[in-house]
Tab-separated table of C-alpha atoms and ligand atoms in Angstrom:
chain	number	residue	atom	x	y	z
A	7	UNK	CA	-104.334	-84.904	259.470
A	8	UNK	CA	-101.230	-84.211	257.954
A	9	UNK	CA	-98.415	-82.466	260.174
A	10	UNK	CA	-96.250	-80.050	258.364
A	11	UNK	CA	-92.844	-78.401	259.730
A	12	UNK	CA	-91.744	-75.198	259.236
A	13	UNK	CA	-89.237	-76.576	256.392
A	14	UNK	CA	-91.974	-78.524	254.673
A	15	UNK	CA	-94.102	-75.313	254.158
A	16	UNK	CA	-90.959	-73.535	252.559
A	17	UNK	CA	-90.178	-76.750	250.720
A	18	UNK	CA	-93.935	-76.724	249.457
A	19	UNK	CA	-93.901	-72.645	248.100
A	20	UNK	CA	-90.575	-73.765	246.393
A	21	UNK	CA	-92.110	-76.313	244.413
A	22	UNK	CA	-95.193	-74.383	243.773
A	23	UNK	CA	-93.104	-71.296	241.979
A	24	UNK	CA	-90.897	-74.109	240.358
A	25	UNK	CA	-94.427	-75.884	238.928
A	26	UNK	CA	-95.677	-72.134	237.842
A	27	UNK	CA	-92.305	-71.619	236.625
A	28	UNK	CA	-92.330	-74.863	234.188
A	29	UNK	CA	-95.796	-73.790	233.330
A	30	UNK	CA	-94.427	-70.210	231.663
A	31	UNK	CA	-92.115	-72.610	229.638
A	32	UNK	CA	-94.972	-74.597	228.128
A	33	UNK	CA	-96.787	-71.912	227.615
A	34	UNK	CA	-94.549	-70.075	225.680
A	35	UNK	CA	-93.093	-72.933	223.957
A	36	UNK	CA	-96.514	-73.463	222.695
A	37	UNK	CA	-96.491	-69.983	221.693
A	38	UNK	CA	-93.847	-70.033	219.824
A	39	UNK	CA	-94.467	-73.165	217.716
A	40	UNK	CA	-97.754	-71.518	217.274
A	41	UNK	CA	-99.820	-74.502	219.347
A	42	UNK	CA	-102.720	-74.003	220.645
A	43	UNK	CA	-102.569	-73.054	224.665
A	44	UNK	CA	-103.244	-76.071	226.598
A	45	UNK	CA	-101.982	-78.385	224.215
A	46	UNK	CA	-99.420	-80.159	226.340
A	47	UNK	CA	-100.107	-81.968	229.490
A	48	UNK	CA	-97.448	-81.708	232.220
A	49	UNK	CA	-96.335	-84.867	234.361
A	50	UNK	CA	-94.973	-84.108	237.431
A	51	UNK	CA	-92.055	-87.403	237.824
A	52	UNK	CA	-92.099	-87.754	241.567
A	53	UNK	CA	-89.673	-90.384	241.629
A	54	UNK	CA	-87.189	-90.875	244.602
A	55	UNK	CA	-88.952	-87.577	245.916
A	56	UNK	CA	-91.499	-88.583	249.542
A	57	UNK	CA	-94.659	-88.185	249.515
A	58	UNK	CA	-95.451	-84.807	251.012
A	59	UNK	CA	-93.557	-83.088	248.128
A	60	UNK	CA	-96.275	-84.832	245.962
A	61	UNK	CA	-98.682	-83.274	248.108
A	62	UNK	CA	-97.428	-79.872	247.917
A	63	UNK	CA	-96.940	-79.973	243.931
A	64	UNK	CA	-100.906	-81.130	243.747
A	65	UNK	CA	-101.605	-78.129	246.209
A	66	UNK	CA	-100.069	-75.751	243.431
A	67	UNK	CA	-103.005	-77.164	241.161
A	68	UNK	CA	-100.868	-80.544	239.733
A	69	UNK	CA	-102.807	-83.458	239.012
A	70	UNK	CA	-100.679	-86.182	236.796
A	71	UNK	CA	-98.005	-87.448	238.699
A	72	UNK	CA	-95.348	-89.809	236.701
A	73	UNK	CA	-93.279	-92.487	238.831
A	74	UNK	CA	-90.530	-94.980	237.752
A	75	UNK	CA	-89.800	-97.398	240.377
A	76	UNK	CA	-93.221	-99.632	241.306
A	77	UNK	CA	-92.025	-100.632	245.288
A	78	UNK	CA	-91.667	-96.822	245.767
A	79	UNK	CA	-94.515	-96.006	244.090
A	80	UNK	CA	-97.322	-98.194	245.547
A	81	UNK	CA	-96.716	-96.519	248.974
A	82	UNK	CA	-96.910	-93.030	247.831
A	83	UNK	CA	-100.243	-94.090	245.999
A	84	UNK	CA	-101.791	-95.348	248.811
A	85	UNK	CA	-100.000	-92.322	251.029
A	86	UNK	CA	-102.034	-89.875	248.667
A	87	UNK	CA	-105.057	-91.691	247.937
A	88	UNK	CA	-107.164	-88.805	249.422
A	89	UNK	CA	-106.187	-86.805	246.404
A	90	UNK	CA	-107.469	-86.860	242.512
A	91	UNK	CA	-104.280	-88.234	240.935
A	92	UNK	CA	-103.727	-89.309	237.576
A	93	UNK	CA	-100.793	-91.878	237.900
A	94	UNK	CA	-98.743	-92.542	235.093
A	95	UNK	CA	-96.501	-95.459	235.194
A	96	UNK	CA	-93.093	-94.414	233.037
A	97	UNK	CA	-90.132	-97.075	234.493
A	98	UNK	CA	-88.723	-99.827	232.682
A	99	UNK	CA	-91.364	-103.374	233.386
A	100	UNK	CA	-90.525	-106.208	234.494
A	101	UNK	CA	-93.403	-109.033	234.200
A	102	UNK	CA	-94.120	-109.986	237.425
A	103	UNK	CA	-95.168	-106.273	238.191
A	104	UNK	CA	-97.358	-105.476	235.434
A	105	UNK	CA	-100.706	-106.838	237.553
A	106	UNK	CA	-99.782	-104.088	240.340
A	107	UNK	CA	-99.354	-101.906	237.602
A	108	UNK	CA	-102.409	-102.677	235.639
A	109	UNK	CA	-104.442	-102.025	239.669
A	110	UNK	CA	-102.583	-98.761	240.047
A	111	UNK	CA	-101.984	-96.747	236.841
A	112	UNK	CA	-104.060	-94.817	234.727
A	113	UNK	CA	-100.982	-94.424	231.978
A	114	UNK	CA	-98.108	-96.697	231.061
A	115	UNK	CA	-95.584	-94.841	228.830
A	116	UNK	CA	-92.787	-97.514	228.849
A	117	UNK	CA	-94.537	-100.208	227.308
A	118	UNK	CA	-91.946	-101.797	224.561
A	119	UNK	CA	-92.925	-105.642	224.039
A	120	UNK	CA	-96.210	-107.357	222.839
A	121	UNK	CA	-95.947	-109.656	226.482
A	122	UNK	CA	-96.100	-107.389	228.763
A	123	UNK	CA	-99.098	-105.259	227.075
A	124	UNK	CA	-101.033	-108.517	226.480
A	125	UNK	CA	-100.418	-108.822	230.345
A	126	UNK	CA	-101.355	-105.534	231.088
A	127	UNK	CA	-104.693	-106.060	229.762
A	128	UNK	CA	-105.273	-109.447	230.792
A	129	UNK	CA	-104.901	-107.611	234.407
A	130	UNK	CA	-106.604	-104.402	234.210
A	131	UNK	CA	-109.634	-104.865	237.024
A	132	UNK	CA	-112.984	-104.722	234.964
A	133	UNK	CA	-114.216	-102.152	237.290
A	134	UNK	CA	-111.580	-99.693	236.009
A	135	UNK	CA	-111.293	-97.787	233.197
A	136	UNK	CA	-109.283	-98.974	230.374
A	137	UNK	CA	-105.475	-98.435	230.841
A	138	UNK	CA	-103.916	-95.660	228.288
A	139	UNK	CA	-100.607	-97.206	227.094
A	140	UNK	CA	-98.051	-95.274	225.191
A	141	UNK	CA	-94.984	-97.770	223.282
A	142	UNK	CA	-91.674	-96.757	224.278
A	143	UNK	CA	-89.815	-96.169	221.122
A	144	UNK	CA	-85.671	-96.347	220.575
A	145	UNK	CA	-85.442	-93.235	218.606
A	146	UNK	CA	-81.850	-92.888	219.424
A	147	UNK	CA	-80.671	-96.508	218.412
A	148	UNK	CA	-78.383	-97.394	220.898
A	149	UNK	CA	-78.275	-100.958	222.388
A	150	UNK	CA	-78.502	-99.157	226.037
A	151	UNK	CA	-81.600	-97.658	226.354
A	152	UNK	CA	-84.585	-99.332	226.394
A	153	UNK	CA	-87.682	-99.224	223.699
A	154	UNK	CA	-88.858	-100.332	220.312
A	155	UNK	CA	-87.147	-100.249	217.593
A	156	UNK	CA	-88.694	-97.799	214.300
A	157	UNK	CA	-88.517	-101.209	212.287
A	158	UNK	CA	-90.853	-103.820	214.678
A	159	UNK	CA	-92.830	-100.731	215.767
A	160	UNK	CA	-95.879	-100.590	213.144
A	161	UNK	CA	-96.347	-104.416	214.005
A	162	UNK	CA	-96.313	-104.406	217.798
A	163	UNK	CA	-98.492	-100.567	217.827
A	164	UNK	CA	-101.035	-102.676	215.399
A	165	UNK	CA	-101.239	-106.033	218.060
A	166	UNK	CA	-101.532	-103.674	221.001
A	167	UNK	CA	-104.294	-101.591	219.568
A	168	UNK	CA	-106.219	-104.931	219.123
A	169	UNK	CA	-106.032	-105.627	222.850
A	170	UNK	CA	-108.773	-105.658	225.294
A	171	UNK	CA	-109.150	-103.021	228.569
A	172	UNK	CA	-105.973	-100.948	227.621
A	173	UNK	CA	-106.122	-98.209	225.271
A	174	UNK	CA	-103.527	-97.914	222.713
A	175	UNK	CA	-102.717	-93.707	222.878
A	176	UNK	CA	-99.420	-92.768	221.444
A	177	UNK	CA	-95.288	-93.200	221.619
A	178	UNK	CA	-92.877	-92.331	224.255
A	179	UNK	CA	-89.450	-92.051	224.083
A	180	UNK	CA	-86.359	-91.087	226.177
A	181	UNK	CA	-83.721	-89.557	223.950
A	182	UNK	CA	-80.222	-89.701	225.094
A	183	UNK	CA	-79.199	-86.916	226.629
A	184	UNK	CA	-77.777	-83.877	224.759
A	185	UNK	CA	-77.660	-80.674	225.382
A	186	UNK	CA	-77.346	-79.539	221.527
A	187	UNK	CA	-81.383	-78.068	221.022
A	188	UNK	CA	-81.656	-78.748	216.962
A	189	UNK	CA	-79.781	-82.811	217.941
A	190	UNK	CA	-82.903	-82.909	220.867
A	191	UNK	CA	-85.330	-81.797	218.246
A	192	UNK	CA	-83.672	-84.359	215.812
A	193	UNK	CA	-84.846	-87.028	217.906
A	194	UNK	CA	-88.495	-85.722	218.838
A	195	UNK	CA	-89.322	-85.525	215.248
A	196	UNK	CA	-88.656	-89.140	214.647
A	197	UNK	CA	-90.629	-89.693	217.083
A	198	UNK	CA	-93.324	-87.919	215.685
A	199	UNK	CA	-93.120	-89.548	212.486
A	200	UNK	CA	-93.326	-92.138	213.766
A	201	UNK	CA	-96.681	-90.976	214.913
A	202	UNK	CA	-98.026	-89.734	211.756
A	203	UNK	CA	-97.240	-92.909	210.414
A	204	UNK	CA	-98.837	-95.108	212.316
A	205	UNK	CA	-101.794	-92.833	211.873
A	206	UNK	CA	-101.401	-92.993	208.618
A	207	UNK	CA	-102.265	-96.870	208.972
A	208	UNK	CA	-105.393	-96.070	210.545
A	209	UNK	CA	-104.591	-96.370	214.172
A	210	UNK	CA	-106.172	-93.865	216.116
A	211	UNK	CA	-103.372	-91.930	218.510
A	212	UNK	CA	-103.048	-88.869	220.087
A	213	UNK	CA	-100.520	-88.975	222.494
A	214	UNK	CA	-96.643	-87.953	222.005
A	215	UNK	CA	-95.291	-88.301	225.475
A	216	UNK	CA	-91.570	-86.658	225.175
A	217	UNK	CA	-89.374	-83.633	226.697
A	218	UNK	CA	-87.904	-83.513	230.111
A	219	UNK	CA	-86.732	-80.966	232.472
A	220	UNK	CA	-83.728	-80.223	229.708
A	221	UNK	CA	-85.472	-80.551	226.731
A	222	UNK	CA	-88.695	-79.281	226.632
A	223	UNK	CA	-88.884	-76.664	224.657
A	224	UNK	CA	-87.926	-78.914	221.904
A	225	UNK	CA	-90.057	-81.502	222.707
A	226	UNK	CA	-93.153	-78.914	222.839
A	227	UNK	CA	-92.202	-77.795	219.530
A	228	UNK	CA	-92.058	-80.838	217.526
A	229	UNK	CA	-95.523	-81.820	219.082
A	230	UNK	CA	-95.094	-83.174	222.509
A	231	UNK	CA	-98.483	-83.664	223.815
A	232	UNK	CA	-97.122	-85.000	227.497
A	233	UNK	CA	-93.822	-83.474	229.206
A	234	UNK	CA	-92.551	-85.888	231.987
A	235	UNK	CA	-90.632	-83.694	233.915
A	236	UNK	CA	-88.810	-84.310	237.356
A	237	UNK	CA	-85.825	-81.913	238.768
A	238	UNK	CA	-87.056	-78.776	237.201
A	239	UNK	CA	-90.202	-79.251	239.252
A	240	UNK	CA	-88.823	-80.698	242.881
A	241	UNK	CA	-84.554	-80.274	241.944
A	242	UNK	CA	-82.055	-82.345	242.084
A	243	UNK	CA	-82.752	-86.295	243.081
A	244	UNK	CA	-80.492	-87.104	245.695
B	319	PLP	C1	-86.745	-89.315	235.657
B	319	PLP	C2	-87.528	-89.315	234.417
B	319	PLP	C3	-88.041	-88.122	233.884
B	319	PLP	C4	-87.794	-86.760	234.503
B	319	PLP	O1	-86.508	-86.341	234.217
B	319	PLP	P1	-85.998	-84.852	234.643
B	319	PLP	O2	-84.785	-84.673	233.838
B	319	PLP	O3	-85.726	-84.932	236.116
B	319	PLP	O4	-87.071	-83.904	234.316
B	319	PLP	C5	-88.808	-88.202	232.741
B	319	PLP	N1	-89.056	-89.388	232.136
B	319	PLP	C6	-88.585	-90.553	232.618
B	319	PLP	C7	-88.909	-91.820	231.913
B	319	PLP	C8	-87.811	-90.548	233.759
B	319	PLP	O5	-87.329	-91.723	234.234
């Protein structure tokens, strides 16, 4: 039995007309690019947020929950394991956490080196479903953030999709941040070229994981199939 405070039931109606809120802009994004409705999966990034805000977003009908940090993750798995969660697993990996990743996740999105998938499948349990991996991709090309580059990606994308108990879906990638919407789109499309051209080669994708609380819109229009999005759902992280 779960207590809940006077606050926590505000807090939870907050984030309930924030989800429904980010919900209208999907929707109409995918109006207005003329997608179909439904198209784009929304990720609720919990990250730094406790767990009974988690809670409250899956009682407003929320079911994939993103997180960035494993150590503050695994406790907030096990905290909501009552509840039909699909975890997605979208921080930066270090090795020695991809087996508690691989027993955790249902997604990766941040996966950016041939190592760490070929751990990730080496440690998927049998008993669970294969693990959906997007590649992170460096669309932006700065030597900050974090990702394949365009160049190695058609080589590591064909090694991963040869992999056992992980399922090669799609590309991620984290532009840096502007607030310029035809720059954000900019980005997104190579991203999505990227896409079509690994398709092209005969791998079998569908997923474009891209657009955050700032930049959906754009995202959803250049064919964003995921939205990881964080302080438009639960505000500001402290
Ligand atoms: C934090 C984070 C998000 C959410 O960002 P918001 O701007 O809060 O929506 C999305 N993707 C990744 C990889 C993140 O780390």
């Amino acid at each position: 039995m779960v207590r809940t405070t006077m606050n926590e039931n505000r807090e939870a109606s907050r984030i309930g007309a924030r989800i429904e809120a980010v919900r209208r802009r999907i929707r109409e994004a995918e109006r207005s690019s003329a997608r179909p409705p439904g198209s784009v999966r929304l990720i609720a990034v919990g990250k730094t947020q406790p767990a009974h805000r988690l809670r409250a977003a899956w009682a407003a009908g929320q079911r994939d929950f993103g997180e960035s940090y494993l150590q503050e993750a695994l406790p907030k798995i096990a905290a909501l394991a009552d509840l039909d969660i699909t975890w997605h697993f979208i921080g930066p990996i270090q090795s020695n956490k991809t087996r508690a990743i691989a027993e955790h996740f249902d997604w990766v999105h941040s996966v950016a080196r041939l190592k760490i998938a070929r751990r990730l499948s080496e440690q998927r349990p049998a008993a669970l479903a294969p693990l959906n991996l997007c590649l992170q991709v460096n669309v932006s090309g700065e030597a900050t953030k974090s990702g394949a580059s365009l160049s190695e990606l058609p080589e590591l994308a064909a090694q991963v999709a040869q992999l056992p108990t992980v399922h090669l879906r799609g590309l991620m990638a984290i532009p840096a941040a502007c607030t310029d919407p035809s720059q954000q789109r900019a980005s997104f499309q190579r991203l999505r070229e990227a896409l079509d051209s690994l398709r092209r080669n005969g791998l079998q994708l569908d997923a474009l994981s891209m657009g955050m609380s700032d930049d959906l819109e754009a995202a959803v229009a250049e064919g964003a199939t995921l939205v990881r999005i964080g302080t438009a759902i639960f505000g500001p992280r402290p």
